[in-house]
Every structure is written in C-alpha cells, then in structure tokens.
Coordinates of N, CA and C in Angstrom, one line a residue:
X1 N 62.0 99.4 -6.0 CA 61.8 98.4 -6.6 C 60.3 98.2 -6.4
X2 N 59.6 97.7 -8.0 CA 58.2 97.4 -7.7 C 57.2 98.5 -8.0
X3 N 57.7 99.9 -7.8 CA 56.9 100.7 -7.4 C 55.9 101.2 -8.8
X4 N 55.8 100.2 -10.2 CA 55.4 100.3 -11.2 C 54.8 99.5 -11.4
X5 N 54.7 98.0 -10.5 CA 54.0 97.3 -10.8 C 52.4 97.2 -10.5
X6 N 51.8 96.7 -11.5 CA 50.5 96.3 -11.4 C 49.9 95.4 -11.3
X7 N 48.7 94.6 -11.0 CA 48.2 93.6 -11.4 C 46.7 93.8 -11.9
X8 N 46.5 93.1 -13.3 CA 44.7 93.0 -13.1 C 44.4 91.3 -13.6
X9 N 43.0 91.4 -12.9 CA 42.6 89.9 -12.9 C 42.1 89.8 -14.1
X10 N 42.6 88.5 -14.8 CA 41.5 88.4 -16.8 C 40.6 86.7 -16.0
X11 N 39.2 87.4 -16.3 CA 38.2 86.3 -16.3 C 37.9 85.1 -17.2
X12 N 38.8 83.9 -17.6 CA 39.0 83.2 -18.2 C 37.6 81.9 -18.5
X13 N 37.0 82.5 -17.6 CA 35.6 81.3 -17.9 C 35.6 80.4 -16.5
X14 N 34.9 79.1 -16.5 CA 34.9 78.3 -15.0 C 34.3 77.0 -15.9
X15 N 34.4 75.8 -15.0 CA 33.7 74.9 -14.9 C 33.6 74.3 -13.9
X16 N 32.8 73.5 -14.1 CA 31.7 72.7 -13.2 C 32.9 70.9 -12.3
X17 N 33.2 71.4 -10.9 CA 33.8 70.2 -10.5 C 32.8 69.2 -10.2
X18 N 32.5 68.0 -10.1 CA 32.2 67.2 -9.7 C 31.9 66.5 -8.3
X19 N 30.8 66.6 -8.1 CA 30.7 66.0 -6.4 C 31.6 65.2 -5.8
X20 N 32.5 64.5 -6.2 CA 33.1 63.2 -6.0 C 34.7 63.8 -5.7
X21 N 34.6 65.1 -6.3 CA 35.9 65.8 -6.4 C 35.9 66.9 -5.5
X22 N 34.5 67.2 -4.6 CA 34.8 68.5 -3.8 C 34.9 68.3 -2.5
X23 N 34.5 67.0 -2.1 CA 34.8 66.7 -0.9 C 33.1 66.4 -0.3
X24 N 32.3 66.9 -0.9 CA 30.7 67.2 -0.2 C 29.7 66.6 -1.1
X25 N 28.4 67.1 -1.0 CA 27.5 66.0 -1.8 C 27.2 66.8 -3.2
X26 N 27.3 68.2 -3.3 CA 27.1 68.8 -4.8 C 28.2 69.0 -5.4
X27 N 28.3 69.4 -6.9 CA 29.1 69.8 -7.5 C 29.4 71.4 -6.8
X28 N 30.8 71.7 -7.7 CA 31.0 72.9 -7.1 C 31.1 74.1 -8.8
X29 N 30.5 75.2 -8.9 CA 31.1 76.2 -10.2 C 32.8 76.5 -9.8
X30 N 33.7 76.6 -10.2 CA 34.9 77.3 -10.1 C 35.5 78.3 -11.3
X31 N 35.7 79.2 -10.5 CA 36.3 80.3 -11.7 C 37.8 80.2 -12.3
X32 N 38.1 80.4 -13.5 CA 39.5 80.4 -13.8 C 39.7 81.7 -14.2
X33 N 40.9 81.8 -13.1 CA 41.6 83.4 -13.4 C 42.9 83.3 -13.7
X34 N 43.1 84.7 -14.9 CA 45.0 84.6 -14.7 C 45.3 85.5 -14.5
X35 N 45.9 86.3 -14.4 CA 46.7 87.5 -13.5 C 47.7 88.1 -15.3
X36 N 47.6 89.6 -15.3 CA 48.4 90.3 -16.2 C 48.9 91.2 -14.8
X37 N 50.6 91.3 -15.3 CA 51.2 92.0 -14.5 C 51.9 92.6 -15.2
X38 N 52.0 94.1 -14.8 CA 52.6 95.4 -15.7 C 53.8 95.7 -15.2
X39 N 54.8 95.2 -15.4 CA 56.2 95.5 -15.3 C 56.9 96.5 -15.8
X40 N 57.8 97.0 -15.1 CA 58.9 97.8 -16.1 C 59.6 97.5 -17.0
X41 N 60.0 95.8 -17.2 CA 60.4 95.5 -18.2 C 59.5 94.6 -18.8
X42 N 58.2 95.0 -19.0 CA 57.3 94.3 -19.9 C 56.0 93.6 -19.0
X43 N 55.4 93.5 -20.0 CA 54.1 92.9 -19.3 C 54.0 91.1 -18.8
X44 N 53.5 90.5 -17.9 CA 54.2 89.4 -17.7 C 52.5 88.6 -17.4
X45 N 52.4 87.4 -18.1 CA 50.7 86.7 -17.8 C 51.0 85.6 -16.9
X46 N 50.3 85.4 -15.8 CA 50.4 84.3 -14.9 C 49.3 83.4 -15.3
X47 N 49.2 82.2 -16.1 CA 48.4 81.4 -16.1 C 47.7 82.0 -17.6
X48 N 46.9 81.2 -18.7 CA 46.5 81.4 -19.7 C 45.1 80.7 -19.9
X49 N 44.4 80.2 -19.2 CA 43.1 79.8 -19.3 C 42.9 78.3 -19.6
X50 N 41.3 78.2 -19.7 CA 41.1 76.4 -20.0 C 41.2 76.4 -21.3
X51 N 42.0 75.2 -21.6 CA 42.2 74.1 -23.2 C 41.1 73.9 -23.6
X52 N 40.8 73.6 -24.4 CA 39.4 72.8 -25.4 C 40.4 71.5 -25.2
X53 N 39.5 70.6 -25.0 CA 39.7 68.9 -24.2 C 38.9 68.0 -24.9
X54 N 38.6 66.6 -25.0 CA 38.3 65.4 -25.1 C 36.7 65.0 -24.6
X55 N 36.2 64.9 -25.7 CA 35.2 64.8 -25.4 C 34.6 64.4 -23.7
X56 N 35.5 63.7 -23.2 CA 35.4 63.0 -21.9 C 35.7 64.4 -21.0
X57 N 36.5 64.7 -20.9 CA 36.8 65.7 -19.7 C 35.6 66.6 -20.1
X58 N 35.3 67.3 -21.4 CA 34.3 68.0 -21.6 C 33.4 67.6 -20.8
X59 N 32.3 66.5 -20.6 CA 31.4 66.3 -20.2 C 31.6 66.0 -18.6
X60 N 33.0 65.8 -18.3 CA 33.3 65.6 -17.1 C 33.1 67.1 -16.4
X61 N 33.8 67.7 -16.8 CA 34.1 69.3 -16.4 C 32.9 70.6 -16.5
X62 N 32.5 70.2 -18.0 CA 31.2 71.5 -18.7 C 32.2 72.6 -18.5
X63 N 33.3 72.8 -19.4 CA 33.6 74.1 -19.4 C 33.0 74.9 -19.7
X64 N 33.2 76.3 -19.6 CA 32.8 77.6 -20.0 C 33.8 78.5 -20.3
X65 N 34.3 78.5 -21.2 CA 35.9 79.6 -21.6 C 35.6 81.0 -22.1
X66 N 36.3 81.8 -22.0 CA 36.8 83.5 -22.0 C 37.8 83.2 -22.4
X67 N 37.4 83.4 -24.2 CA 39.1 83.6 -25.1 C 40.0 84.6 -24.1
X68 N 40.9 84.3 -24.2 CA 42.4 84.8 -23.5 C 42.6 86.6 -24.3
X69 N 42.5 86.2 -25.9 CA 42.8 87.5 -26.3 C 41.7 88.5 -25.9
X70 N 40.1 87.9 -25.9 CA 39.5 89.1 -25.5 C 39.2 89.2 -24.0
X71 N 39.8 88.6 -22.7 CA 40.4 89.0 -22.2 C 41.1 90.3 -22.0
X72 N 42.3 89.9 -22.4 CA 43.5 90.9 -22.6 C 43.3 91.8 -23.3
X73 N 42.2 92.3 -24.3 CA 41.7 93.2 -24.9 C 41.1 94.4 -23.7
X74 N 40.3 93.2 -23.0 CA 39.7 93.9 -22.1 C 40.7 94.7 -20.7
X75 N 41.6 94.3 -20.8 CA 42.6 95.0 -19.9 C 43.4 96.0 -20.4
X76 N 43.3 96.0 -21.4 CA 44.1 97.1 -22.7 C 45.7 96.6 -22.8
X77 N 45.5 94.8 -24.0 CA 46.6 94.2 -23.7 C 45.9 93.3 -25.1
X78 N 47.3 92.8 -25.7 CA 47.1 91.3 -26.3 C 48.0 90.8 -26.7
X79 N 47.7 89.5 -27.3 CA 49.1 88.6 -27.2 C 50.4 89.2 -27.5
X80 N 50.5 90.1 -28.4 CA 51.9 90.6 -28.8 C 52.5 91.5 -28.0
X81 N 51.8 91.9 -26.6 CA 52.3 92.9 -25.6 C 53.1 91.8 -24.9
X82 N 52.6 90.8 -24.4 CA 53.2 89.8 -23.2 C 54.5 89.1 -23.8
X83 N 55.5 89.7 -22.7 CA 56.8 89.3 -22.4 C 57.7 88.3 -22.1
X84 N 56.3 87.9 -21.1 CA 57.1 86.8 -20.5 C 55.6 86.0 -19.8
X85 N 55.8 84.6 -19.5 CA 54.4 83.7 -19.4 C 55.1 82.7 -18.0
X86 N 54.2 82.9 -17.1 CA 54.4 81.6 -16.1 C 53.1 80.9 -15.6
X87 N 53.1 79.9 -15.8 CA 51.7 78.7 -15.4 C 51.9 78.3 -13.9
X88 N 51.2 78.6 -12.9 CA 51.5 77.7 -11.8 C 52.0 76.5 -12.1
X89 N 50.8 75.7 -12.8 CA 51.1 74.4 -13.1 C 50.9 73.9 -14.6
X90 N 50.7 72.7 -15.1 CA 50.5 72.5 -16.7 C 49.3 71.7 -16.7
X91 N 48.2 71.7 -15.8 CA 47.1 71.4 -16.1 C 46.5 72.4 -17.2
X92 N 45.4 71.6 -18.4 CA 44.9 72.2 -19.3 C 44.0 73.3 -18.4
X93 N 43.5 73.8 -17.4 CA 42.4 74.4 -17.3 C 43.8 76.2 -16.7
X94 N 44.7 75.7 -16.8 CA 45.8 76.7 -16.7 C 46.9 77.2 -17.4
X95 N 47.0 76.1 -18.8 CA 48.1 76.5 -19.6 C 47.1 76.3 -20.8
X96 N 45.8 76.7 -20.9 CA 45.0 76.1 -22.3 C 45.7 77.4 -23.0
X97 N 45.6 78.8 -23.3 CA 46.4 79.6 -23.8 C 47.8 79.8 -24.1
X98 N 48.3 78.7 -23.6 CA 50.1 78.5 -24.2 C 50.1 78.5 -25.5
X99 N 49.6 78.1 -26.2 CA 49.9 77.7 -27.3 C 49.7 79.0 -28.7
X100 N 48.9 79.8 -28.1 CA 48.7 81.0 -28.6 C 49.8 81.9 -28.3
X101 N 50.7 81.6 -27.8 CA 52.5 82.7 -27.0 C 53.2 81.3 -27.8
X102 N 53.4 81.0 -28.5 CA 54.7 80.6 -29.1 C 55.6 82.0 -29.6
X103 N 56.8 81.2 -28.7 CA 58.1 82.4 -29.1 C 58.1 82.9 -28.3
X104 N 57.0 83.0 -27.2 CA 57.4 83.3 -26.0 C 58.0 82.8 -24.7
X105 N 58.8 83.3 -24.0 CA 59.3 82.6 -22.8 C 58.2 82.4 -22.1
X106 N 58.0 80.6 -21.4 CA 57.5 80.7 -20.3 C 58.4 79.9 -19.2
X107 N 57.6 80.3 -18.1 CA 58.5 79.9 -16.7 C 58.1 79.0 -16.2
X108 N 59.0 77.0 -16.2 CA 58.2 76.3 -15.7 C 59.2 75.4 -14.6
X109 N 58.3 75.0 -13.4 CA 59.7 74.3 -12.8 C 60.4 72.9 -13.3
X110 N 61.2 72.4 -13.6 CA 61.7 71.5 -14.4 C 60.8 70.0 -14.1
X111 N 60.7 69.7 -12.9 CA 60.1 68.8 -13.0 C 58.4 68.4 -13.4
X112 N 58.0 69.7 -13.6 CA 57.0 70.2 -14.0 C 56.7 69.5 -15.0
X113 N 57.7 70.6 -16.1 CA 57.8 70.1 -17.5 C 58.0 68.7 -17.8
X114 N 58.7 68.0 -17.1 CA 59.2 66.6 -17.2 C 58.1 65.6 -16.5
X115 N 57.3 65.7 -15.9 CA 56.3 65.2 -15.5 C 55.1 65.5 -17.0
X116 N 54.8 66.4 -16.7 CA 53.5 66.5 -18.4 C 54.1 65.8 -19.2
X117 N 55.9 66.0 -19.5 CA 55.5 65.4 -21.0 C 56.0 63.6 -20.9
X118 N 55.7 63.0 -19.3 CA 55.6 61.4 -19.3 C 54.1 61.3 -19.8
X119 N 53.6 61.8 -20.1 CA 51.9 61.4 -20.5 C 51.1 61.2 -19.5
X120 N 49.6 61.4 -19.4 CA 48.2 60.9 -18.6 C 48.3 62.3 -17.8
X121 N 48.9 62.8 -18.2 CA 49.2 64.5 -17.2 C 48.4 65.5 -17.3
X122 N 48.1 65.8 -18.5 CA 47.4 66.9 -19.8 C 47.3 66.2 -21.3
X123 N 47.0 67.3 -21.8 CA 47.0 67.4 -23.4 C 48.3 67.8 -24.0
X124 N 48.5 66.6 -24.7 CA 49.9 66.5 -24.9 C 50.2 67.8 -25.9
X125 N 49.3 68.4 -26.8 CA 48.9 69.8 -28.0 C 49.7 70.9 -27.3
X126 N 49.2 71.0 -25.6 CA 49.6 72.2 -24.8 C 51.0 72.4 -24.6
X127 N 51.9 71.3 -24.8 CA 53.4 71.0 -23.9 C 53.9 71.3 -25.2
X128 N 54.3 70.2 -25.8 CA 55.3 70.8 -27.0 C 54.8 71.1 -28.2
X129 N 54.2 72.4 -28.3 CA 53.4 73.0 -29.5 C 54.2 73.5 -30.6
X130 N 53.9 74.5 -31.2 CA 55.1 74.8 -32.3 C 55.7 76.2 -31.6
X131 N 56.5 76.5 -31.7 CA 57.5 77.2 -30.9 C 57.7 77.7 -29.7
X132 N 57.4 76.5 -28.9 CA 57.0 76.5 -27.5 C 58.4 76.7 -26.8
X133 N 58.9 77.7 -26.3 CA 59.6 78.3 -25.5 C 60.1 78.3 -23.9
X134 N 60.4 77.2 -23.2 CA 60.4 76.8 -22.0 C 61.3 77.5 -21.6
X135 N 61.5 78.1 -20.3 CA 62.6 78.6 -19.5 C 62.4 77.6 -18.1
X136 N 63.3 76.7 -18.2 CA 62.9 75.8 -16.9 C 63.9 76.0 -16.0
X137 N 63.2 75.9 -14.2 CA 63.8 76.5 -13.4 C 63.8 74.9 -12.6
X138 N 64.8 75.5 -11.6 CA 64.8 74.3 -10.5 C 64.9 74.9 -9.2
X139 N 64.0 75.5 -8.8 CA 63.7 75.9 -7.7 C 63.2 77.6 -7.9
X140 N 63.2 78.5 -6.9 CA 63.1 79.7 -6.8 C 64.4 81.1 -7.7
X141 N 63.5 81.5 -8.3 CA 64.3 82.4 -8.8 C 63.7 84.3 -9.4
X142 N 64.4 85.2 -9.0 CA 64.0 86.3 -9.3 C 63.6 86.6 -10.9
X143 N 63.1 86.8 -11.3 CA 62.8 86.4 -13.0 C 62.9 87.9 -13.7
X144 N 62.3 88.6 -12.8 CA 62.3 90.6 -12.9 C 62.9 90.9 -12.0
X145 N 63.3 92.2 -11.7 CA 63.4 93.0 -10.7 C 62.5 92.6 -9.8
X146 N 62.2 92.5 -8.7 CA 61.0 92.1 -7.8 C 59.8 91.5 -8.1
X147 N 60.6 90.5 -8.8 CA 59.5 89.2 -9.3 C 60.0 88.1 -9.2
X148 N 59.6 87.5 -8.0 CA 59.9 86.2 -7.7 C 58.9 85.2 -8.3
X149 N 59.7 83.9 -8.6 CA 59.2 82.5 -8.9 C 59.1 82.0 -7.8
X150 N 58.3 81.2 -6.9 CA 58.7 80.4 -5.7 C 57.9 78.8 -5.8
X151 N 58.7 77.9 -5.7 CA 58.2 76.4 -5.4 C 57.0 76.7 -4.7
X152 N 56.0 76.7 -5.0 CA 54.7 75.8 -4.2 C 54.4 74.8 -4.2
X153 N 54.8 73.5 -4.2 CA 54.4 72.1 -4.2 C 53.4 71.4 -3.3
X154 N 52.3 71.0 -4.0 CA 51.3 70.4 -3.2 C 49.9 69.9 -4.2
X155 N 49.5 70.6 -4.8 CA 48.6 70.4 -5.9 C 49.2 69.6 -7.0
X156 N 50.3 69.8 -7.4 CA 51.2 69.4 -8.4 C 52.9 69.1 -7.8
X157 N 53.8 68.4 -7.7 CA 55.3 68.2 -6.9 C 55.9 69.9 -7.8
X158 N 55.5 70.3 -9.1 CA 56.0 70.8 -10.0 C 55.3 72.6 -10.0
X159 N 54.5 72.4 -8.8 CA 53.8 73.9 -8.9 C 54.1 74.9 -8.0
X160 N 54.0 76.0 -9.2 CA 54.8 77.6 -8.4 C 54.1 78.6 -8.0
X161 N 54.6 79.4 -7.9 CA 53.9 80.9 -7.3 C 54.5 82.4 -8.4
X162 N 53.9 83.1 -8.1 CA 54.3 84.3 -8.3 C 54.4 85.4 -7.3
X163 N 55.5 86.3 -6.9 CA 55.6 86.9 -6.2 C 56.0 88.5 -6.7
X164 N 55.2 89.4 -5.7 CA 55.5 90.5 -6.9 C 55.7 91.7 -5.6
X165 N 56.8 92.4 -5.4 CA 57.0 93.4 -4.8 C 56.6 94.9 -5.2
X166 N 56.0 95.8 -4.3 CA 55.1 96.4 -4.6 C 55.5 97.6 -3.7
X167 N 55.0 98.8 -3.9 CA 55.3 99.7 -2.6 C 54.8 99.7 -1.7
X168 N 53.2 99.2 -1.9 CA 52.5 99.1 -0.9 C 52.2 97.7 -0.2
X169 N 53.3 97.1 -0.6 CA 53.4 95.8 -0.1 C 53.8 94.5 -1.3
X170 N 53.8 93.3 -0.7 CA 53.7 92.4 -1.5 C 53.0 91.6 -1.6
X171 N 52.3 91.3 -3.2 CA 51.3 90.4 -3.5 C 51.7 89.1 -4.5
X172 N 50.9 88.2 -3.6 CA 51.5 86.3 -4.0 C 50.4 86.0 -5.4
X173 N 50.5 85.5 -6.6 CA 49.7 85.0 -7.5 C 50.0 83.6 -7.0
X174 N 49.1 82.8 -6.0 CA 49.3 81.8 -5.3 C 48.5 80.8 -6.4
X175 N 48.0 80.7 -7.7 CA 47.6 79.7 -8.4 C 46.8 79.0 -7.9
X176 N 47.1 77.6 -8.0 CA 46.2 76.4 -6.9 C 47.3 75.8 -6.0
X177 N 48.1 76.6 -5.5 CA 48.5 76.2 -4.5 C 47.2 76.0 -3.3
X178 N 46.5 77.0 -2.9 CA 45.3 76.6 -2.2 C 44.4 76.8 -3.2
X179 N 42.9 76.0 -2.8 CA 41.8 75.9 -3.7 C 41.1 77.4 -3.6
X180 N 41.4 77.8 -2.0 CA 40.5 78.9 -1.5 C 41.2 79.7 -0.5
X181 N 40.9 81.0 -0.5 CA 41.5 82.0 0.2 C 41.7 81.7 1.9
X182 N 40.2 81.2 1.8 CA 40.4 80.7 3.5 C 41.3 79.4 3.7
X183 N 41.3 78.5 2.7 CA 42.6 77.3 3.0 C 43.9 77.9 3.6
X184 N 44.2 78.8 2.6 CA 45.6 79.6 2.9 C 45.6 79.9 4.3
X185 N 43.7 80.8 4.5 CA 44.0 81.6 5.7 C 44.6 80.5 7.1
X186 N 43.7 79.3 6.7 CA 43.7 78.3 8.3 C 45.3 78.0 8.0
X187 N 45.6 78.1 7.0 CA 47.2 77.8 7.2 C 47.8 78.6 7.5
X188 N 48.2 80.1 7.7 CA 48.7 80.7 8.4 C 48.4 81.2 9.4
X189 N 47.5 80.7 10.2 CA 46.9 80.7 11.7 C 47.8 79.2 12.0
X190 N 47.3 78.4 11.6 CA 48.3 77.2 12.2 C 50.1 77.3 12.6
X191 N 50.2 78.5 11.7 CA 52.0 78.4 11.4 C 51.7 79.5 12.8
X192 N 51.3 80.4 12.6 CA 51.0 81.5 13.9 C 51.1 80.7 15.2
X193 N 50.2 79.8 15.3 CA 49.9 79.4 16.5 C 51.2 78.5 16.8
X194 N 51.9 78.1 15.5 CA 53.1 77.2 16.0 C 54.1 78.0 16.5
X195 N 54.0 79.3 15.6 CA 55.2 80.2 16.3 C 55.0 80.3 17.7
X196 N 53.9 80.6 18.0 CA 53.8 81.3 19.2 C 54.0 80.8 20.5
X197 N 54.5 79.2 20.0 CA 54.8 77.8 21.3 C 53.3 77.3 21.5
X198 N 52.2 77.6 21.0 CA 50.7 76.5 21.4 C 51.1 75.2 21.3
X199 N 50.9 74.4 22.4 CA 51.3 72.7 22.3 C 50.2 72.3 21.2
X200 N 50.9 71.0 20.4 CA 50.2 70.6 20.1 C 49.6 69.8 20.6
X201 N 48.0 68.9 20.5 CA 48.0 69.2 19.0 C 47.6 70.5 18.1
X202 N 48.2 70.4 16.6 CA 48.2 71.8 16.2 C 47.7 71.3 14.3
X203 N 47.3 71.9 13.8 CA 46.9 71.4 12.4 C 48.7 71.1 11.8
X204 N 48.9 70.6 10.5 CA 50.4 71.3 9.9 C 49.8 72.0 8.9
X205 N 50.8 72.3 8.4 CA 50.5 73.4 7.5 C 52.0 73.4 6.4
X206 N 51.5 73.7 5.1 CA 52.6 73.2 4.1 C 53.8 73.9 4.3
X207 N 54.8 73.7 4.1 CA 56.8 73.6 4.5 C 56.7 75.6 4.2
X208 N 56.3 75.5 2.5 CA 56.5 76.4 1.9 C 56.1 78.0 2.5
X209 N 55.2 78.0 3.0 CA 55.1 79.1 3.8 C 56.2 79.8 4.8
X210 N 56.6 79.5 5.1 CA 58.2 80.1 5.6 C 58.4 80.7 4.9
X211 N 59.2 80.5 3.6 CA 59.6 81.3 2.7 C 58.8 82.4 2.3
X212 N 57.6 82.1 1.9 CA 56.8 83.2 2.0 C 56.5 84.2 2.5
X213 N 56.7 83.6 4.0 CA 56.6 84.8 5.0 C 57.6 85.3 4.7
X214 N 59.0 85.2 4.5 CA 59.9 86.2 4.2 C 59.6 87.3 3.5
X215 N 58.9 87.7 2.6 CA 58.1 88.4 1.8 C 57.1 89.2 2.5
X216 N 56.7 89.2 3.4 CA 56.0 89.8 4.2 C 54.9 89.8 3.6
X217 N 53.8 88.8 2.6 CA 52.9 89.2 2.1 C 51.4 89.9 2.6
X218 N 51.4 90.8 1.5 CA 49.7 91.8 2.1 C 48.3 91.5 1.3
X219 N 48.6 91.0 0.2 CA 47.4 90.1 -0.6 C 47.9 89.0 -1.7
X220 N 47.0 87.9 -1.0 CA 47.2 86.8 -2.0 C 46.5 86.5 -3.0
X221 N 46.5 86.3 -4.2 CA 45.2 85.9 -5.1 C 45.2 84.5 -5.7
X222 N 44.1 83.9 -6.2 CA 44.0 82.4 -6.5 C 43.6 82.7 -7.5
X223 N 43.1 81.2 -8.2 CA 43.3 81.0 -9.5 C 41.9 80.5 -10.1
X224 N 41.3 80.0 -8.9 CA 40.2 79.4 -8.4 C 39.3 79.9 -7.3
X225 N 39.6 81.2 -7.2 CA 38.5 81.3 -5.8 C 38.8 83.2 -6.2
X226 N 37.8 83.6 -6.4 CA 37.6 85.5 -6.3 C 37.9 86.0 -5.3
X227 N 37.9 85.4 -3.8 CA 38.8 85.9 -2.6 C 39.4 86.2 -2.7
X228 N 40.0 87.4 -1.9 CA 41.8 87.7 -1.3 C 41.7 87.6 0.1
X229 N 42.6 86.9 0.1 CA 43.7 86.5 1.4 C 44.2 88.5 1.8
X230 N 44.2 88.9 2.7 CA 44.9 90.0 3.2 C 45.6 89.8 4.6
X231 N 46.5 90.3 4.6 CA 47.0 90.6 5.8 C 46.2 91.4 6.7
X232 N 46.6 90.8 8.1 CA 45.5 91.4 9.3 C 46.2 93.3 9.2
X233 N 47.3 93.5 8.8 CA 47.6 94.8 8.8 C 47.4 95.6 7.9
X234 N 46.7 94.9 6.6 CA 46.6 95.5 5.5 C 44.9 95.9 5.0
X235 N 44.0 95.2 6.5 CA 43.1 95.1 6.2 C 42.0 96.7 6.8
X236 N 41.5 97.2 6.5 CA 40.7 98.6 7.1 C 39.4 98.6 7.1
X237 N 39.0 98.1 8.6 CA 37.5 98.5 8.9 C 36.6 99.4 9.3

C-alpha cells in the first residue's frame, strides 16, 4: 500500500502578513504551497493557491501569485490530469485555483463548506462556481487506498489534513493546521512529555495529534512554511 505514492510541492507564490497579525513588531512574508500527490488511482491536488481578491484584501496582504497551471506544468502535470482535489480549508489563499477545476471532485468537511456558504468567510465565487463538485465529509475518511483525510480543526473548525501511507513512512500534508513546522514540533514534544508522565504544569496541545500519531508520521509538510517536520527516527545526521 502506498508504494507508488509520491508528493511534489508546488510553489504558488506568497503574501505579506501585516505585523498586527504576526504577534511581533514586523510583517512576515509567507509562502503559499500546494501539493501534488501521484497515486496509483490518479493525481490528487491538495490546495490550489491564492485567488484574486478585492482591492482591500489585495492592499492588506500584497499577494504575489504563481499560476496553478504553470506550477503543475513544472511538475509534469496539467489541470486535466487531476482526479481529486482537497483543500485544507476554504480561505482564499488555499482554494484560489478551485474554479479552474470545475467538475473535479473536491473533498471538504461539511462544516467547512457550510461555514463558507454563510458569507463573510471567503470570496463567494470560490465556493459555488460553475461545475463545483463537492464531496462533503463528516470526519475522517480513506479516500484512496493509503490516503486519508483527517480533521485537524483549529485554524478553522473544518480544517483537514491529508495523510499518505508510503513505504518509507507516513507523510502528512498538514495545510495550516500549524503555521510553522516548529509549532508542530512543540506540540509533539508537549504530547511526549505528557505521555512520559511529566507533572504539570505542561503546555497543552491539539487533541487531534493523538489520531495522527496512530499513523506514525515520518514527515509533515505545511502550507505556509518551507520547513519539514521529521520524526527523530527519520533523521540522519
């Protein structure tokens, strides 16, 4: 299972997060990554890049985009080759290319789609565009052999991650479940300390790490961080 699964990172540009949103004194430039999964049963695209936005949003985030078609071409693929789409969530910097993929099934948590449709969440044209073909999930699901969608709420209530079983270990495409690999590492260490019985006070960590741990992840990749978390067993120095 998963012996022929490979993952390619797609660079789809970046945006500038203003200082009031970074928790520090300076703005931060954040990359926007999608991931192309080559599976025996077809190509899976996890996230689709930054949408065109209204003038206020453009001025606020100052995005620089790379066209999804160009990124796919560089990875040896095209829009027509995609068999399945999944978005970690439906903010405009993660589902911007969805309207280019009309007719392709898009995996989404039902609560995420319902929230997006309430308005004031993302740009309406990114949700119910022509030929939008959602497959709504209510929790986790094995969507292809060795490919799992796992709810990872936090950034949004309907956030989800993609888990890929591979022969050399499990890869997690975590989207924006954590902003940075270092934040994921901190949560992992907090969980480890708790499991070792270290007395409080200890930092809290997100509850869904327990479920991800069942897959024994070796690598975790993110939407806005080029760094990759690796398990201690997978690191060679």
